[in-house]
Amino acid sequence: MTRLLHQPDPQLDLVLERIVDVPQELVWKAWTTPEHLKPWFTPAPWKTIDCEIDLGPGGIFRTVMRSPEGQEFPNLGCYLEIVKNEKLVWTNALLPGYRPAPPPAAEVAACGLFLFTAILLFEQHQKGTKYTALVIHKDEAGQKQHEEMGFHEGWGKALDQLVAYMKQH
Amino acid sequence: MTRLLHQPDPQLDLVLERIVDVPQELVWKAWTTPEHLKPWFTPAPWKTIDCEIDLGPGGIFRTVMRSPEGQEFPNLGCYLEIVKNEKLVWTNALLPGYRPAPPPAAEVAACGLFLFTAILLFEQHQKGTKYTALVIHKDEAGQKQHEEMGFHEGWGKALDQLVAYMKQH
């Protein structure tokens, strides 16, 4: 069973909650299959050009994003909890295999790398799926940085892309 | 099924592997029940005076150790993977509920707090249980610090205490 261990903390967490008209199983597929993740994961004109998924506790979740100018940004995460169709948890605070991740170098941090855990909840809903993305940060600075980078717009636009893409697949 | 995602790295990891003449189920009980953890968890004359366990992914694993001089050292961790009787994974790089833990303050780090994940494997063996504790660190400095604190002696002595205690329970 899924369980949510804490209420979101407005100082530390960011939440995107929306009803989407795509079945739960397709939202799951979009998040857990590289082939179906790459087309929607990064708000255009950014692209996700690579993705590696080992869908088990401790498994790798790696993506590479490319900016419109051609700069590449790798992201490396570790899956924590997988409840098929319902809940997916991953973090960049641990490397794959659970090793604590090195703290980001100052110059990397300036490019927006910071530590967080993403808790994704997908619930059946009469209109399709209730989609909740809860992103929990180490501290207020991380939350603020993520918010100012455009969390709500970015994750929201990516979700629009997910919906549009999965309706065709 | 349990799976080990990587071979131990001698520069980053510490391993204690031993056959103990206690059944796998009792080793599990010793690690997952506060009542049965406190008596053995800390090498005497140190004591474990408090323990809180919520045995599920993201659940709390909290202990408080007391030095012979009476100083108290709280430890806060988060369970990652629980395979009954076989595998237990927890880390102090995440707080309970998966929030990335703040990096240790310099003065706390000097007292020995550092980030690691503990992977405990218990396998049935003709003489009892094959016990493997794999502790994986963020970097070589963390591994070295843990080793110099007396990892092998400390975890080994705690395991002796576990065996002696569980034989009576």
mmCIF file of C-alpha atoms in Angstrom:
data_model
loop_
_atom_site.group_PDB
_atom_site.id
_atom_site.type_symbol
_atom_site.label_atom_id
_atom_site.label_comp_id
_atom_site.label_asym_id
_atom_site.label_seq_id
_atom_site.Cartn_x
_atom_site.Cartn_y
_atom_site.Cartn_z
ATOM 1 C CA MET A 1 0.000 0.000 0.000
ATOM 2 C CA THR A 2 1.085 3.541 -0.609
ATOM 3 C CA ARG A 3 1.415 5.860 2.316
ATOM 4 C CA LEU A 4 2.379 9.475 2.568
ATOM 5 C CA LEU A 5 4.514 9.999 5.611
ATOM 6 C CA HIS A 6 4.177 13.713 5.985
ATOM 7 C CA GLN A 7 2.096 16.690 5.058
ATOM 8 C CA PRO A 8 3.815 19.030 2.626
ATOM 9 C CA ASP A 9 5.769 21.783 4.366
ATOM 10 C CA PRO A 10 5.206 25.079 2.504
ATOM 11 C CA GLN A 11 8.715 26.270 3.431
ATOM 12 C CA LEU A 12 10.494 23.187 2.132
ATOM 13 C CA ASP A 13 8.263 21.450 -0.393
ATOM 14 C CA LEU A 14 6.731 22.154 -3.782
ATOM 15 C CA VAL A 15 3.527 20.512 -4.938
ATOM 16 C CA LEU A 16 1.853 20.159 -8.303
ATOM 17 C CA GLU A 17 -1.579 18.572 -8.101
ATOM 18 C CA ARG A 18 -3.864 18.184 -11.065
ATOM 19 C CA ILE A 19 -6.543 15.969 -12.581
ATOM 20 C CA VAL A 20 -5.517 14.735 -16.021
ATOM 21 C CA ASP A 21 -7.699 12.882 -18.539
ATOM 22 C CA VAL A 22 -5.264 10.023 -19.077
ATOM 23 C CA PRO A 23 -5.617 6.621 -17.368
ATOM 24 C CA GLN A 24 -3.382 5.927 -14.373
ATOM 25 C CA GLU A 25 -1.631 3.073 -16.225
ATOM 26 C CA LEU A 26 -0.539 5.408 -19.026
ATOM 27 C CA VAL A 27 0.782 8.033 -16.607
ATOM 28 C CA TRP A 28 2.790 5.232 -15.003
ATOM 29 C CA LYS A 29 4.085 4.080 -18.374
ATOM 30 C CA ALA A 30 5.113 7.645 -19.246
ATOM 31 C CA TRP A 31 7.170 7.918 -16.063
ATOM 32 C CA THR A 32 8.776 4.469 -16.100
ATOM 33 C CA THR A 33 9.713 3.712 -19.723
ATOM 34 C CA PRO A 34 12.622 5.611 -21.309
ATOM 35 C CA GLU A 35 10.975 5.459 -24.739
ATOM 36 C CA HIS A 36 7.832 7.103 -23.370
ATOM 37 C CA LEU A 37 9.544 9.463 -20.949
ATOM 38 C CA LYS A 38 11.902 11.261 -23.325
ATOM 39 C CA PRO A 39 9.203 12.876 -25.509
ATOM 40 C CA TRP A 40 7.537 14.810 -22.674
ATOM 41 C CA PHE A 41 9.909 15.034 -19.682
ATOM 42 C CA THR A 42 11.496 18.417 -20.438
ATOM 43 C CA PRO A 43 9.479 21.512 -21.350
ATOM 44 C CA ALA A 44 10.133 22.412 -25.002
ATOM 45 C CA PRO A 45 12.325 23.783 -26.491
ATOM 46 C CA TRP A 46 14.520 21.862 -24.041
ATOM 47 C CA LYS A 47 14.863 18.173 -24.844
ATOM 48 C CA THR A 48 15.520 14.991 -22.926
ATOM 49 C CA ILE A 49 18.052 13.232 -25.132
ATOM 50 C CA ASP A 50 18.860 10.222 -22.956
ATOM 51 C CA CYS A 51 17.170 8.244 -20.191
ATOM 52 C CA GLU A 52 18.115 5.154 -18.212
ATOM 53 C CA ILE A 53 15.702 3.430 -15.867
ATOM 54 C CA ASP A 54 16.227 0.420 -13.600
ATOM 55 C CA LEU A 55 12.857 0.276 -11.924
ATOM 56 C CA GLY A 56 13.616 -1.229 -8.537
ATOM 57 C CA PRO A 57 14.624 0.054 -5.102
ATOM 58 C CA GLY A 58 18.161 1.433 -5.424
ATOM 59 C CA GLY A 59 17.948 1.387 -9.226
ATOM 60 C CA ILE A 60 19.212 4.112 -11.511
ATOM 61 C CA PHE A 61 17.097 6.968 -12.855
ATOM 62 C CA ARG A 62 19.304 8.965 -15.187
ATOM 63 C CA THR A 63 18.309 11.617 -17.689
ATOM 64 C CA VAL A 64 20.235 14.015 -19.887
ATOM 65 C CA MET A 65 18.595 17.299 -20.810
ATOM 66 C CA ARG A 66 19.724 19.531 -23.671
ATOM 67 C CA SER A 67 19.170 23.266 -23.734
ATOM 68 C CA PRO A 68 18.086 25.056 -26.932
ATOM 69 C CA GLU A 69 21.730 26.237 -27.193
ATOM 70 C CA GLY A 70 22.954 22.640 -27.152
ATOM 71 C CA GLN A 71 24.354 22.468 -23.616
ATOM 72 C CA GLU A 72 23.785 19.114 -21.917
ATOM 73 C CA PHE A 73 22.753 18.602 -18.308
ATOM 74 C CA PRO A 74 22.963 15.097 -16.864
ATOM 75 C CA ASN A 75 20.820 14.163 -13.861
ATOM 76 C CA LEU A 76 21.473 11.112 -11.779
ATOM 77 C CA GLY A 77 18.970 9.721 -9.318
ATOM 78 C CA CYS A 78 18.102 6.613 -7.336
ATOM 79 C CA TYR A 79 14.686 4.993 -7.081
ATOM 80 C CA LEU A 80 13.428 4.542 -3.534
ATOM 81 C CA GLU A 81 9.889 3.254 -3.727
ATOM 82 C CA ILE A 82 7.917 1.743 -6.576
ATOM 83 C CA VAL A 83 4.234 0.860 -6.226
ATOM 84 C CA LYS A 84 3.068 0.002 -9.727
ATOM 85 C CA ASN A 85 0.649 2.546 -11.207
ATOM 86 C CA GLU A 86 0.351 4.350 -7.861
ATOM 87 C CA LYS A 87 3.551 5.697 -6.410
ATOM 88 C CA LEU A 88 7.063 6.427 -7.594
ATOM 89 C CA VAL A 89 9.744 7.899 -5.350
ATOM 90 C CA TRP A 90 13.254 8.869 -6.399
ATOM 91 C CA THR A 91 15.962 11.160 -5.075
ATOM 92 C CA ASN A 92 19.179 12.792 -6.215
ATOM 93 C CA ALA A 93 20.500 12.780 -2.638
ATOM 94 C CA LEU A 94 21.571 9.172 -3.199
ATOM 95 C CA LEU A 95 23.408 7.731 -6.158
ATOM 96 C CA PRO A 96 22.125 4.500 -7.676
ATOM 97 C CA GLY A 97 22.785 1.694 -5.192
ATOM 98 C CA TYR A 98 22.000 4.078 -2.302
ATOM 99 C CA ARG A 99 25.415 5.735 -1.929
ATOM 100 C CA PRO A 100 24.997 9.245 -0.476
ATOM 101 C CA ALA A 101 25.577 11.723 -3.294
ATOM 102 C CA PRO A 102 28.449 14.195 -3.009
ATOM 103 C CA PRO A 103 27.228 17.706 -2.228
ATOM 104 C CA PRO A 104 26.976 19.754 -5.399
ATOM 105 C CA ALA A 105 30.026 21.835 -6.223
ATOM 106 C CA ALA A 106 29.433 25.553 -5.935
ATOM 107 C CA GLU A 107 29.529 26.091 -9.686
ATOM 108 C CA VAL A 108 27.132 23.233 -10.285
ATOM 109 C CA ALA A 109 24.804 24.480 -7.588
ATOM 110 C CA ALA A 110 24.723 27.820 -9.384
ATOM 111 C CA CYS A 111 23.376 25.975 -12.425
ATOM 112 C CA GLY A 112 20.488 24.686 -10.377
ATOM 113 C CA LEU A 113 21.595 21.355 -8.996
ATOM 114 C CA PHE A 114 20.310 20.788 -5.480
ATOM 115 C CA LEU A 115 19.160 17.879 -3.444
ATOM 116 C CA PHE A 116 15.553 16.782 -3.453
ATOM 117 C CA THR A 117 13.294 13.760 -3.363
ATOM 118 C CA ALA A 118 10.338 13.509 -5.731
ATOM 119 C CA ILE A 119 7.228 11.647 -4.570
ATOM 120 C CA LEU A 120 4.784 11.022 -7.405
ATOM 121 C CA LEU A 121 1.284 9.807 -6.625
ATOM 122 C CA PHE A 122 -1.168 8.668 -9.272
ATOM 123 C CA GLU A 123 -4.729 7.943 -8.158
ATOM 124 C CA GLN A 124 -7.660 6.736 -10.205
ATOM 125 C CA HIS A 125 -10.200 9.506 -10.750
ATOM 126 C CA GLN A 126 -13.520 9.591 -12.573
ATOM 127 C CA LYS A 127 -12.004 11.938 -15.137
ATOM 128 C CA GLY A 128 -8.760 9.960 -15.437
ATOM 129 C CA THR A 129 -5.952 10.377 -12.913
ATOM 130 C CA LYS A 130 -5.302 12.568 -9.935
ATOM 131 C CA TYR A 131 -1.650 13.470 -10.402
ATOM 132 C CA THR A 132 0.371 14.703 -7.443
ATOM 133 C CA ALA A 133 4.052 15.607 -7.626
ATOM 134 C CA LEU A 134 5.492 16.405 -4.220
ATOM 135 C CA VAL A 135 9.095 17.585 -4.309
ATOM 136 C CA ILE A 136 10.767 17.796 -0.923
ATOM 137 C CA HIS A 137 13.962 19.752 -0.387
ATOM 138 C CA LYS A 138 16.756 19.745 2.127
ATOM 139 C CA ASP A 139 16.263 23.370 3.112
ATOM 140 C CA GLU A 140 14.395 26.574 2.318
ATOM 141 C CA ALA A 141 17.159 27.763 -0.019
ATOM 142 C CA GLY A 142 16.730 24.655 -2.185
ATOM 143 C CA GLN A 143 12.969 25.040 -2.282
ATOM 144 C CA LYS A 144 13.247 28.745 -3.162
ATOM 145 C CA GLN A 145 15.803 28.081 -5.884
ATOM 146 C CA HIS A 146 13.619 25.365 -7.413
ATOM 147 C CA GLU A 147 10.559 27.600 -7.267
ATOM 148 C CA GLU A 148 12.397 30.510 -8.876
ATOM 149 C CA MET A 149 13.697 28.225 -11.624
ATOM 150 C CA GLY A 150 10.046 27.837 -12.502
ATOM 151 C CA PHE A 151 8.990 24.601 -10.815
ATOM 152 C CA HIS A 152 5.251 25.116 -11.276
ATOM 153 C CA GLU A 153 5.493 26.275 -14.868
ATOM 154 C CA GLY A 154 8.097 23.662 -15.788
ATOM 155 C CA TRP A 155 6.516 20.617 -14.166
ATOM 156 C CA GLY A 156 3.097 21.825 -15.320
ATOM 157 C CA LYS A 157 4.219 22.198 -18.927
ATOM 158 C CA ALA A 158 5.917 18.807 -18.835
ATOM 159 C CA LEU A 159 2.650 17.312 -17.564
ATOM 160 C CA ASP A 160 0.761 18.955 -20.445
ATOM 161 C CA GLN A 161 3.282 17.334 -22.781
ATOM 162 C CA LEU A 162 2.842 13.962 -21.049
ATOM 163 C CA VAL A 163 -0.920 14.134 -21.504
ATOM 164 C CA ALA A 164 -0.707 15.171 -25.160
ATOM 165 C CA TYR A 165 1.897 12.492 -25.912
ATOM 166 C CA MET A 166 0.203 9.607 -24.097
ATOM 167 C CA LYS A 167 -3.132 10.301 -25.800
ATOM 168 C CA GLN A 168 -1.396 9.290 -29.005
ATOM 169 C CA HIS A 169 0.207 6.126 -27.541
ATOM 170 C CA MET B 1 13.856 -10.740 -3.976
ATOM 171 C CA THR B 2 16.936 -9.194 -2.561
ATOM 172 C CA ARG B 3 19.577 -7.901 -4.897
ATOM 173 C CA LEU B 4 22.902 -6.272 -4.321
ATOM 174 C CA LEU B 5 23.441 -3.544 -6.844
ATOM 175 C CA HIS B 6 27.153 -3.148 -6.597
ATOM 176 C CA GLN B 7 30.306 -4.811 -5.446
ATOM 177 C CA PRO B 8 31.837 -3.168 -2.391
ATOM 178 C CA ASP B 9 34.367 -0.467 -3.291
ATOM 179 C CA PRO B 10 37.390 -0.771 -0.955
ATOM 180 C CA GLN B 11 37.962 3.006 -1.108
ATOM 181 C CA LEU B 12 34.413 3.933 -0.149
ATOM 182 C CA ASP B 13 32.824 1.005 1.640
ATOM 183 C CA LEU B 14 33.282 -0.973 4.838
ATOM 184 C CA VAL B 15 32.183 -4.566 5.170
ATOM 185 C CA LEU B 16 31.676 -6.875 8.126
ATOM 186 C CA GLU B 17 30.885 -10.445 7.121
ATOM 187 C CA ARG B 18 30.532 -13.267 9.584
ATOM 188 C CA ILE B 19 28.718 -16.531 10.243
ATOM 189 C CA VAL B 20 26.791 -16.393 13.511
ATOM 190 C CA ASP B 21 25.063 -19.284 15.265
ATOM 191 C CA VAL B 22 21.720 -17.547 15.625
ATOM 192 C CA PRO B 23 18.777 -18.176 13.287
ATOM 193 C CA GLN B 24 18.103 -15.597 10.591
ATOM 194 C CA GLU B 25 14.705 -14.750 12.125
ATOM 195 C CA LEU B 26 16.296 -13.795 15.448
ATOM 196 C CA VAL B 27 18.921 -11.607 13.775
ATOM 197 C CA TRP B 28 16.052 -9.872 12.002
ATOM 198 C CA LYS B 29 14.154 -9.439 15.267
ATOM 199 C CA ALA B 30 17.259 -7.986 16.927
ATOM 200 C CA TRP B 31 17.572 -5.366 14.180
ATOM 201 C CA THR B 32 13.896 -4.431 13.837
ATOM 202 C CA THR B 33 12.405 -4.325 17.363
ATOM 203 C CA PRO B 34 13.410 -1.459 19.683
ATOM 204 C CA GLU B 35 13.067 -3.718 22.734
ATOM 205 C CA HIS B 36 15.516 -6.211 21.241
ATOM 206 C CA LEU B 37 17.832 -3.678 19.588
ATOM 207 C CA LYS B 38 18.715 -1.525 22.582
ATOM 208 C CA PRO B 39 20.496 -4.256 24.595
ATOM 209 C CA TRP B 40 23.146 -4.980 21.931
ATOM 210 C CA PHE B 41 23.323 -2.103 19.441
ATOM 211 C CA THR B 42 26.156 -0.114 21.035
ATOM 212 C CA PRO B 43 29.420 -1.675 22.205
ATOM 213 C CA ALA B 44 29.587 -1.556 26.005
ATOM 214 C CA PRO B 45 30.244 0.537 28.038
ATOM 215 C CA TRP B 46 28.300 2.778 25.633
ATOM 216 C CA LYS B 47 24.546 2.305 25.778
ATOM 217 C CA THR B 48 21.634 2.717 23.421
ATOM 218 C CA ILE B 49 19.071 4.441 25.604
ATOM 219 C CA ASP B 50 16.315 5.086 23.082
ATOM 220 C CA CYS B 51 15.181 3.601 19.784
ATOM 221 C CA GLU B 52 12.302 4.337 17.427
ATOM 222 C CA ILE B 53 11.492 2.117 14.459
ATOM 223 C CA ASP B 54 8.812 2.501 11.795
ATOM 224 C CA LEU B 55 9.629 -0.475 9.638
ATOM 225 C CA GLY B 56 8.534 0.616 6.183
ATOM 226 C CA PRO B 57 10.096 2.458 3.234
ATOM 227 C CA GLY B 58 10.654 6.056 4.333
ATOM 228 C CA GLY B 59 10.062 5.147 7.977
ATOM 229 C CA ILE B 60 12.082 6.439 10.903
ATOM 230 C CA PHE B 61 15.081 4.658 12.413
ATOM 231 C CA ARG B 62 16.184 6.714 15.386
ATOM 232 C CA THR B 63 18.580 5.773 18.130
ATOM 233 C CA VAL B 64 20.164 7.651 21.001
ATOM 234 C CA MET B 65 23.548 6.486 22.267
ATOM 235 C CA ARG B 66 25.019 7.474 25.618
ATOM 236 C CA SER B 67 28.740 7.581 26.301
ATOM 237 C CA PRO B 68 30.205 6.257 29.567
ATOM 238 C CA GLU B 69 30.567 9.949 30.575
ATOM 239 C CA GLY B 70 26.839 10.503 30.080
ATOM 240 C CA GLN B 71 26.912 12.474 26.818
ATOM 241 C CA GLU B 72 24.052 11.640 24.463
ATOM 242 C CA PHE B 73 24.336 11.193 20.700
ATOM 243 C CA PRO B 74 21.113 11.035 18.688
ATOM 244 C CA ASN B 75 21.120 9.356 15.268
ATOM 245 C CA LEU B 76 18.341 9.831 12.777
ATOM 246 C CA GLY B 77 17.896 7.613 9.746
ATOM 247 C CA CYS B 78 15.382 6.583 7.125
ATOM 248 C CA TYR B 79 14.552 3.030 6.068
ATOM 249 C CA LEU B 80 14.913 2.393 2.357
ATOM 250 C CA GLU B 81 14.361 -1.295 1.773
ATOM 251 C CA ILE B 82 12.883 -3.990 3.952
ATOM 252 C CA VAL B 83 12.849 -7.648 2.901
ATOM 253 C CA LYS B 84 11.717 -9.567 5.962
ATOM 254 C CA ASN B 85 14.467 -11.733 7.507
ATOM 255 C CA GLU B 86 16.784 -11.074 4.542
ATOM 256 C CA LYS B 87 17.649 -7.470 3.872
ATOM 257 C CA LEU B 88 17.432 -4.162 5.680
ATOM 258 C CA VAL B 89 18.643 -0.889 4.184
ATOM 259 C CA TRP B 90 18.695 2.480 5.900
ATOM 260 C CA THR B 91 20.544 5.744 5.456
ATOM 261 C CA ASN B 92 21.286 8.925 7.350
ATOM 262 C CA ALA B 93 21.550 10.860 4.072
ATOM 263 C CA LEU B 94 17.760 11.146 4.119
ATOM 264 C CA LEU B 95 15.537 12.130 7.009
ATOM 265 C CA PRO B 96 12.454 10.016 7.689
ATOM 266 C CA GLY B 97 9.981 10.618 4.863
ATOM 267 C CA TYR B 98 12.886 10.817 2.373
ATOM 268 C CA ARG B 99 13.837 14.474 2.831
ATOM 269 C CA PRO B 100 17.531 14.982 2.004
ATOM 270 C CA ALA B 101 19.367 15.464 5.295
ATOM 271 C CA PRO B 102 21.228 18.714 5.893
ATOM 272 C CA PRO B 103 24.999 18.280 5.601
ATOM 273 C CA PRO B 104 26.544 17.823 9.022
ATOM 274 C CA ALA B 105 27.794 21.007 10.622
ATOM 275 C CA ALA B 106 31.571 21.169 10.931
ATOM 276 C CA GLU B 107 31.541 20.672 14.670
ATOM 277 C CA VAL B 108 29.173 17.737 14.419
ATOM 278 C CA ALA B 109 31.236 16.179 11.646
ATOM 279 C CA ALA B 110 34.242 16.405 13.938
ATOM 280 C CA CYS B 111 32.314 14.224 16.392
ATOM 281 C CA GLY B 112 31.954 11.585 13.735
ATOM 282 C CA LEU B 113 28.683 12.271 12.000
ATOM 283 C CA PHE B 114 28.902 11.567 8.291
ATOM 284 C CA LEU B 115 26.639 10.321 5.605
ATOM 285 C CA PHE B 116 26.321 6.637 4.864
ATOM 286 C CA THR B 117 23.876 3.940 3.868
ATOM 287 C CA ALA B 118 23.877 0.600 5.683
ATOM 288 C CA ILE B 119 22.912 -2.511 3.745
ATOM 289 C CA LEU B 120 22.376 -5.520 5.998
ATOM 290 C CA LEU B 121 22.045 -8.964 4.500
ATOM 291 C CA PHE B 122 21.046 -12.033 6.479
ATOM 292 C CA GLU B 123 21.261 -15.394 4.728
ATOM 293 C CA GLN B 124 20.381 -18.833 6.043
ATOM 294 C CA HIS B 125 23.505 -20.891 6.716
ATOM 295 C CA GLN B 126 23.987 -24.416 8.004
ATOM 296 C CA LYS B 127 25.550 -22.996 11.168
ATOM 297 C CA GLY B 128 22.930 -20.265 11.578
ATOM 298 C CA THR B 129 23.141 -17.028 9.625
ATOM 299 C CA LYS B 130 25.593 -15.455 7.229
ATOM 300 C CA TYR B 131 25.629 -11.851 8.393
ATOM 301 C CA THR B 132 26.847 -9.125 6.060
ATOM 302 C CA ALA B 133 26.926 -5.446 6.970
ATOM 303 C CA LEU B 134 27.914 -3.268 4.016
ATOM 304 C CA VAL B 135 28.299 0.394 4.866
ATOM 305 C CA ILE B 136 28.673 2.673 1.867
ATOM 306 C CA HIS B 137 29.983 6.206 2.197
ATOM 307 C CA LYS B 138 29.791 9.377 0.178
ATOM 308 C CA ASP B 139 33.548 9.719 -0.191
ATOM 309 C CA GLU B 140 36.913 8.342 0.890
ATOM 310 C CA ALA B 141 37.125 10.789 3.795
ATOM 311 C CA GLY B 142 33.896 9.431 5.265
ATOM 312 C CA GLN B 143 35.024 5.839 4.861
ATOM 313 C CA LYS B 144 38.407 6.596 6.431
ATOM 314 C CA GLN B 145 36.836 8.454 9.337
ATOM 315 C CA HIS B 146 34.430 5.582 9.995
ATOM 316 C CA GLU B 147 37.240 3.040 9.806
ATOM 317 C CA GLU B 148 39.429 5.049 12.192
ATOM 318 C CA MET B 149 36.514 5.389 14.630
ATOM 319 C CA GLY B 150 36.769 1.624 14.861
ATOM 320 C CA PHE B 151 34.117 0.333 12.468
ATOM 321 C CA HIS B 152 35.314 -3.264 12.461
ATOM 322 C CA GLU B 153 35.830 -3.478 16.191
ATOM 323 C CA GLY B 154 32.634 -1.586 16.987
ATOM 324 C CA TRP B 155 30.274 -3.368 14.609
ATOM 325 C CA GLY B 156 31.976 -6.676 15.448
ATOM 326 C CA LYS B 157 31.548 -6.191 19.174
ATOM 327 C CA ALA B 158 27.920 -5.134 18.710
ATOM 328 C CA LEU B 159 27.354 -8.325 16.711
ATOM 329 C CA ASP B 160 28.891 -10.383 19.536
ATOM 330 C CA GLN B 161 26.444 -8.669 21.880
ATOM 331 C CA LEU B 162 23.547 -9.375 19.498
ATOM 332 C CA VAL B 163 24.427 -13.073 19.404
ATOM 333 C CA ALA B 164 24.817 -13.353 23.181
ATOM 334 C CA TYR B 165 21.587 -11.454 23.802
ATOM 335 C CA MET B 166 19.439 -13.270 21.245
ATOM 336 C CA LYS B 167 20.531 -16.672 22.534
ATOM 337 C CA GLN B 168 18.702 -15.761 25.719
ATOM 338 C CA HIS B 169 15.537 -14.531 23.964
#
